[in-house]
Amino acid sequence: MGFEVETIIKIAAFSGGGIAMGLGAIGAAVGQGYTAARANLAVSRNPKISGDIFKSMLVGQAIAESASIFALVITILLLFVIPPSPGLLDAAAYLGAGLCMGFGAIGSGIGAGNPGGEACFGLSRQPEAGSQLTTNMLIGSAVCQTPAIFAMVVALMLIFIKFGGAALTPTWAALIGAGLSTGLAAIGSGYGGGLAAGASCEGIARTPQSVTSVTTLMLIGQAVAQTPSIFGLLISFILMFKTFPESSLLMTPMALLGAGLCMGLGGIGPGIGNGMAAEGAVRWVARNVEHSSDLMRIMLVGQAVSQSTAIYAMVVSLVLIFVV
Amino acid sequence: MDTVKQVQKKITQRALWLSIIVGLVFIVMGYKSVGKGLILGTLFSVLNFIFMARSIGYKFGRSKRQIFSISIGSIIFRYILLAIPLIAAVKFEQFNLVAAIVGVFMIQMVILAEHLLIQIPILRGKQI
C-alpha cells in the first residue's frame, strides 16, 4: 500500500501532535494533583488559613500548568501549520517534534507540583512566612520549567527549519533522534529540579530565617540538575545540524536514532539523582544554616558523581554519531 | 474562598490591563496583528484562570464520582479554551501567532513578575 508524500506528512504531524499533547498532559496533571493533595493536608492541619492555602494552591497549579501549555502550543502548530511544499524529511521532523515536546513536558509538570504542594503545607505550619514561601515556590517552579522550554525550542526548530537539502536516509533518523534526546533527558531534570524546589519550601516553613541560604542552595542544585537536559540539547543540535552523507545501509540511521535514545534515556536517571542530592542539601541547610558550605560541597560532589552516567551516555551518543 | 476570588481578580485585571496597554502600543505602531494576537491570547488565558479558580469552589460538598467527572471535564474544557486563540491565530492573518502564544502565557507571566519584581530592593522599599 503506497502513500502520497502529503499523506505521510499529515500522518506524522497528526501523530506528533497527539503524542505531544497526550504525553504533555501527564506531568502537569500529576503535579497539580500533588499540589492539591498537599493543600488538603495543609487545610486539615490549619483550617483557619484555608483561604491563604487555596490561594497558594491556585497560583502553584497555574505555574505547574505551563509545561502542558507548551505541549498544547506545539500540538496546535503540528495540527494546523504545515508549511507549503513539505518533503519527506519534514514528516520525520514533525514526529520528532511531537516526541520531544510530549516527553519533555512530563518531568517539568510533575516537578513544578512539588514546590506548590510543599508551599501549601508549609503555610499551614508557618502562616507568617507566607510571602517568602510563595516567592520561593514561584522561583522554584519557574526554574523547573527550563527543561520543558528546551524541549519546546527543539520542537519549534524541528517544525520550522527546512531540512529539504539533506539526504533522506539517514537524516530522518537524526531528526527523530534529536527529538528523543532532548525530550527524554528533560524528564529527569524537570523532576529533579522539582525535588529541590519542594525541599526549599519545606525548609523555609521550618526555619524562615534560613531563606537566603535555602534559596541560594536550591538555585545551585536546580542549575546542576539541569545539566543532563543540556547534554540532551547538545546532542539534539548535533543531530539536527550535522550534515550526514546519503547511505543505503540500515546501520547508519539506526546509529543516529540510537544516539538520540542513548542520550535521552541516559539523562533521566542523573537528572533525578541530581535533584535528590539537591533536595537533601536544601532540606538540611534549613535546619543547620551554619554548615551550609559543607552541605553545598557534599551536594556538588554527589551531583558530579551522579552526573557521570549522563556523561557516559553523551560519549556513547557522540561515538554513534561521529564514529559508527 | 474570598481570598481566592481576590487573588483571581487581581491577577486577571493586571493581565488584561497589561495586554491591552502593550497591545494598543503595537496597534498604534502599526503592528495590528501583533496587538490583536496578544489581546486575544491573554483573553483566553484569563478565561482559563477564572475557570480554574471557580472550579475549586464548585467541587466542595460533592460525591467522589462527581468531583472526578468535574475535574476531568474542567481539564478538557480548559485545554480546548486555550486552543481557541492559537487556532484562530493560525487560521486568520489578522492575529499574529507568536503574539497569541505569548498572550496564552500572560497569567503565568503576571504571577511570576508580581512576586519576583518585589524582590528588587527599590520596588520593595516603595511597597513598604
PDB file of C-alpha atoms in Angstrom, chain B:
ATOM      1  CA  MET B   1     -12.779  31.366  49.373  1.00  0.00           C
ATOM      2  CA  ASP B   2     -12.813  35.186  49.368  1.00  0.00           C
ATOM      3  CA  THR B   3      -9.009  35.193  49.283  1.00  0.00           C
ATOM      4  CA  VAL B   4      -9.063  33.046  46.150  1.00  0.00           C
ATOM      5  CA  LYS B   5     -11.534  35.427  44.471  1.00  0.00           C
ATOM      6  CA  GLN B   6      -9.424  38.449  45.410  1.00  0.00           C
ATOM      7  CA  VAL B   7      -6.257  36.852  44.054  1.00  0.00           C
ATOM      8  CA  GLN B   8      -8.034  35.771  40.906  1.00  0.00           C
ATOM      9  CA  LYS B   9      -9.464  39.263  40.377  1.00  0.00           C
ATOM     10  CA  LYS B  10      -6.131  40.973  40.996  1.00  0.00           C
ATOM     11  CA  ILE B  11      -4.150  38.700  38.667  1.00  0.00           C
ATOM     12  CA  THR B  12      -6.735  38.713  35.865  1.00  0.00           C
ATOM     13  CA  GLN B  13      -7.114  42.509  35.988  1.00  0.00           C
ATOM     14  CA  ARG B  14      -3.358  43.028  35.801  1.00  0.00           C
ATOM     15  CA  ALA B  15      -3.004  40.546  32.929  1.00  0.00           C
ATOM     16  CA  LEU B  16      -5.823  42.204  30.979  1.00  0.00           C
ATOM     17  CA  TRP B  17      -4.554  45.744  31.561  1.00  0.00           C
ATOM     18  CA  LEU B  18      -1.008  44.758  30.623  1.00  0.00           C
ATOM     19  CA  SER B  19      -2.101  43.085  27.406  1.00  0.00           C
ATOM     20  CA  ILE B  20      -4.440  45.958  26.466  1.00  0.00           C
ATOM     21  CA  ILE B  21      -1.720  48.576  27.022  1.00  0.00           C
ATOM     22  CA  VAL B  22       1.019  46.584  25.237  1.00  0.00           C
ATOM     23  CA  GLY B  23      -1.452  45.539  22.521  1.00  0.00           C
ATOM     24  CA  LEU B  24      -2.536  49.128  21.909  1.00  0.00           C
ATOM     25  CA  VAL B  25       1.099  50.234  21.698  1.00  0.00           C
ATOM     26  CA  PHE B  26       1.677  47.626  18.975  1.00  0.00           C
ATOM     27  CA  ILE B  27      -1.519  48.633  17.156  1.00  0.00           C
ATOM     28  CA  VAL B  28      -0.576  52.329  17.248  1.00  0.00           C
ATOM     29  CA  MET B  29       2.910  51.458  15.970  1.00  0.00           C
ATOM     30  CA  GLY B  30       1.323  49.746  13.003  1.00  0.00           C
ATOM     31  CA  TYR B  31       1.718  46.124  14.133  1.00  0.00           C
ATOM     32  CA  LYS B  32      -2.012  45.472  14.305  1.00  0.00           C
ATOM     33  CA  SER B  33      -1.820  41.688  14.082  1.00  0.00           C
ATOM     34  CA  VAL B  34       0.694  41.550  16.962  1.00  0.00           C
ATOM     35  CA  GLY B  35      -1.507  43.688  19.223  1.00  0.00           C
ATOM     36  CA  LYS B  36      -4.642  41.748  18.346  1.00  0.00           C
ATOM     37  CA  GLY B  37      -2.909  38.401  18.807  1.00  0.00           C
ATOM     38  CA  LEU B  38      -1.595  39.408  22.231  1.00  0.00           C
ATOM     39  CA  ILE B  39      -5.001  40.600  23.444  1.00  0.00           C
ATOM     40  CA  LEU B  40      -6.745  37.506  22.059  1.00  0.00           C
ATOM     41  CA  GLY B  41      -4.277  35.122  23.708  1.00  0.00           C
ATOM     42  CA  THR B  42      -4.492  36.980  27.032  1.00  0.00           C
ATOM     43  CA  LEU B  43      -8.298  36.968  26.970  1.00  0.00           C
ATOM     44  CA  PHE B  44      -8.376  33.179  26.785  1.00  0.00           C
ATOM     45  CA  SER B  45      -5.550  32.842  29.314  1.00  0.00           C
ATOM     46  CA  VAL B  46      -7.664  34.906  31.723  1.00  0.00           C
ATOM     47  CA  LEU B  47     -10.782  32.842  30.998  1.00  0.00           C
ATOM     48  CA  ASN B  48      -8.788  29.671  31.662  1.00  0.00           C
ATOM     49  CA  PHE B  49      -7.567  31.042  35.002  1.00  0.00           C
ATOM     50  CA  ILE B  50     -11.053  32.181  36.068  1.00  0.00           C
ATOM     51  CA  PHE B  51     -12.460  28.770  35.199  1.00  0.00           C
ATOM     52  CA  MET B  52      -9.622  27.082  37.089  1.00  0.00           C
ATOM     53  CA  ALA B  53     -10.283  29.194  40.202  1.00  0.00           C
ATOM     54  CA  ARG B  54     -14.062  28.770  40.035  1.00  0.00           C
ATOM     55  CA  SER B  55     -13.821  25.005  39.640  1.00  0.00           C
ATOM     56  CA  ILE B  56     -12.050  24.792  43.033  1.00  0.00           C
ATOM     57  CA  GLY B  57     -15.101  26.056  44.906  1.00  0.00           C
ATOM     58  CA  TYR B  58     -17.503  24.090  42.722  1.00  0.00           C
ATOM     59  CA  LYS B  59     -16.016  20.781  43.878  1.00  0.00           C
ATOM     60  CA  PHE B  60     -16.934  21.176  47.549  1.00  0.00           C
ATOM     61  CA  GLY B  61     -19.725  19.035  49.033  1.00  0.00           C
ATOM     62  CA  ARG B  62     -19.953  16.648  46.079  1.00  0.00           C
ATOM     63  CA  SER B  63     -19.502  12.915  45.780  1.00  0.00           C
ATOM     64  CA  LYS B  64     -16.155  11.414  44.765  1.00  0.00           C
ATOM     65  CA  ARG B  65     -17.527  10.405  41.358  1.00  0.00           C
ATOM     66  CA  GLN B  66     -18.920  13.882  40.717  1.00  0.00           C
ATOM     67  CA  ILE B  67     -15.612  15.509  41.674  1.00  0.00           C
ATOM     68  CA  PHE B  68     -13.744  13.153  39.321  1.00  0.00           C
ATOM     69  CA  SER B  69     -16.112  13.980  36.451  1.00  0.00           C
ATOM     70  CA  ILE B  70     -15.925  17.719  37.150  1.00  0.00           C
ATOM     71  CA  SER B  71     -12.111  17.610  37.293  1.00  0.00           C
ATOM     72  CA  ILE B  72     -11.739  15.698  34.018  1.00  0.00           C
ATOM     73  CA  GLY B  73     -14.358  17.885  32.321  1.00  0.00           C
ATOM     74  CA  SER B  74     -12.669  21.022  33.624  1.00  0.00           C
ATOM     75  CA  ILE B  75      -9.238  19.987  32.308  1.00  0.00           C
ATOM     76  CA  ILE B  76     -10.586  19.093  28.856  1.00  0.00           C
ATOM     77  CA  PHE B  77     -12.640  22.292  28.690  1.00  0.00           C
ATOM     78  CA  ARG B  78      -9.683  24.450  29.739  1.00  0.00           C
ATOM     79  CA  TYR B  79      -7.339  22.929  27.151  1.00  0.00           C
ATOM     80  CA  ILE B  80      -9.974  23.474  24.450  1.00  0.00           C
ATOM     81  CA  LEU B  81     -10.346  27.047  25.685  1.00  0.00           C
ATOM     82  CA  LEU B  82      -6.591  27.665  25.365  1.00  0.00           C
ATOM     83  CA  ALA B  83      -6.503  26.057  21.924  1.00  0.00           C
ATOM     84  CA  ILE B  84      -9.090  28.543  20.532  1.00  0.00           C
ATOM     85  CA  PRO B  85      -6.813  31.637  20.267  1.00  0.00           C
ATOM     86  CA  LEU B  86      -3.978  29.535  18.843  1.00  0.00           C
ATOM     87  CA  ILE B  87      -6.202  28.002  16.157  1.00  0.00           C
ATOM     88  CA  ALA B  88      -7.683  31.444  15.413  1.00  0.00           C
ATOM     89  CA  ALA B  89      -4.168  32.872  15.036  1.00  0.00           C
ATOM     90  CA  VAL B  90      -3.194  30.041  12.691  1.00  0.00           C
ATOM     91  CA  LYS B  91      -6.359  30.423  10.584  1.00  0.00           C
ATOM     92  CA  PHE B  92      -6.718  34.213  10.456  1.00  0.00           C
ATOM     93  CA  GLU B  93      -3.904  36.520   9.399  1.00  0.00           C
ATOM     94  CA  GLN B  94      -5.172  39.435  11.497  1.00  0.00           C
ATOM     95  CA  PHE B  95      -3.878  37.660  14.630  1.00  0.00           C
ATOM     96  CA  ASN B  96      -0.125  37.128  14.977  1.00  0.00           C
ATOM     97  CA  LEU B  97       0.616  33.554  16.103  1.00  0.00           C
ATOM     98  CA  VAL B  98       3.670  34.349  18.239  1.00  0.00           C
ATOM     99  CA  ALA B  99       1.824  37.183  19.999  1.00  0.00           C
ATOM    100  CA  ALA B 100      -1.129  34.863  20.667  1.00  0.00           C
ATOM    101  CA  ILE B 101       1.265  32.280  22.161  1.00  0.00           C
ATOM    102  CA  VAL B 102       2.772  34.977  24.422  1.00  0.00           C
ATOM    103  CA  GLY B 103      -0.757  36.028  25.405  1.00  0.00           C
ATOM    104  CA  VAL B 104      -1.683  32.463  26.375  1.00  0.00           C
ATOM    105  CA  PHE B 105       1.126  32.611  28.979  1.00  0.00           C
ATOM    106  CA  MET B 106       0.163  36.092  30.266  1.00  0.00           C
ATOM    107  CA  ILE B 107      -1.338  34.848  33.573  1.00  0.00           C
ATOM    108  CA  GLN B 108       1.820  32.871  34.381  1.00  0.00           C
ATOM    109  CA  MET B 109       3.988  35.862  33.436  1.00  0.00           C
ATOM    110  CA  VAL B 110       1.971  38.231  35.637  1.00  0.00           C
ATOM    111  CA  ILE B 111       2.126  35.825  38.620  1.00  0.00           C
ATOM    112  CA  LEU B 112       5.891  35.467  38.270  1.00  0.00           C
ATOM    113  CA  ALA B 113       6.511  39.166  37.630  1.00  0.00           C
ATOM    114  CA  GLU B 114       4.362  40.237  40.565  1.00  0.00           C
ATOM    115  CA  HIS B 115       6.306  38.115  43.035  1.00  0.00           C
ATOM    116  CA  LEU B 116       9.743  38.489  41.539  1.00  0.00           C
ATOM    117  CA  LEU B 117       9.625  42.264  40.962  1.00  0.00           C
ATOM    118  CA  ILE B 118       9.084  42.907  44.681  1.00  0.00           C
ATOM    119  CA  GLN B 119      12.452  41.282  45.258  1.00  0.00           C
ATOM    120  CA  ILE B 120      14.066  44.328  43.634  1.00  0.00           C
ATOM    121  CA  PRO B 121      15.099  46.487  46.618  1.00  0.00           C
ATOM    122  CA  ILE B 122      13.812  49.822  45.181  1.00  0.00           C
ATOM    123  CA  LEU B 123      10.358  48.367  44.473  1.00  0.00           C
ATOM    124  CA  ARG B 124      10.280  46.596  47.838  1.00  0.00           C
ATOM    125  CA  GLY B 125      11.052  49.915  49.535  1.00  0.00           C
ATOM    126  CA  LYS B 126       8.209  51.580  47.671  1.00  0.00           C
ATOM    127  CA  GLN B 127       5.751  48.871  48.742  1.00  0.00           C
ATOM    128  CA  ILE B 128       6.620  49.286  52.403  1.00  0.00           C
TER     129      ILE B 128
END
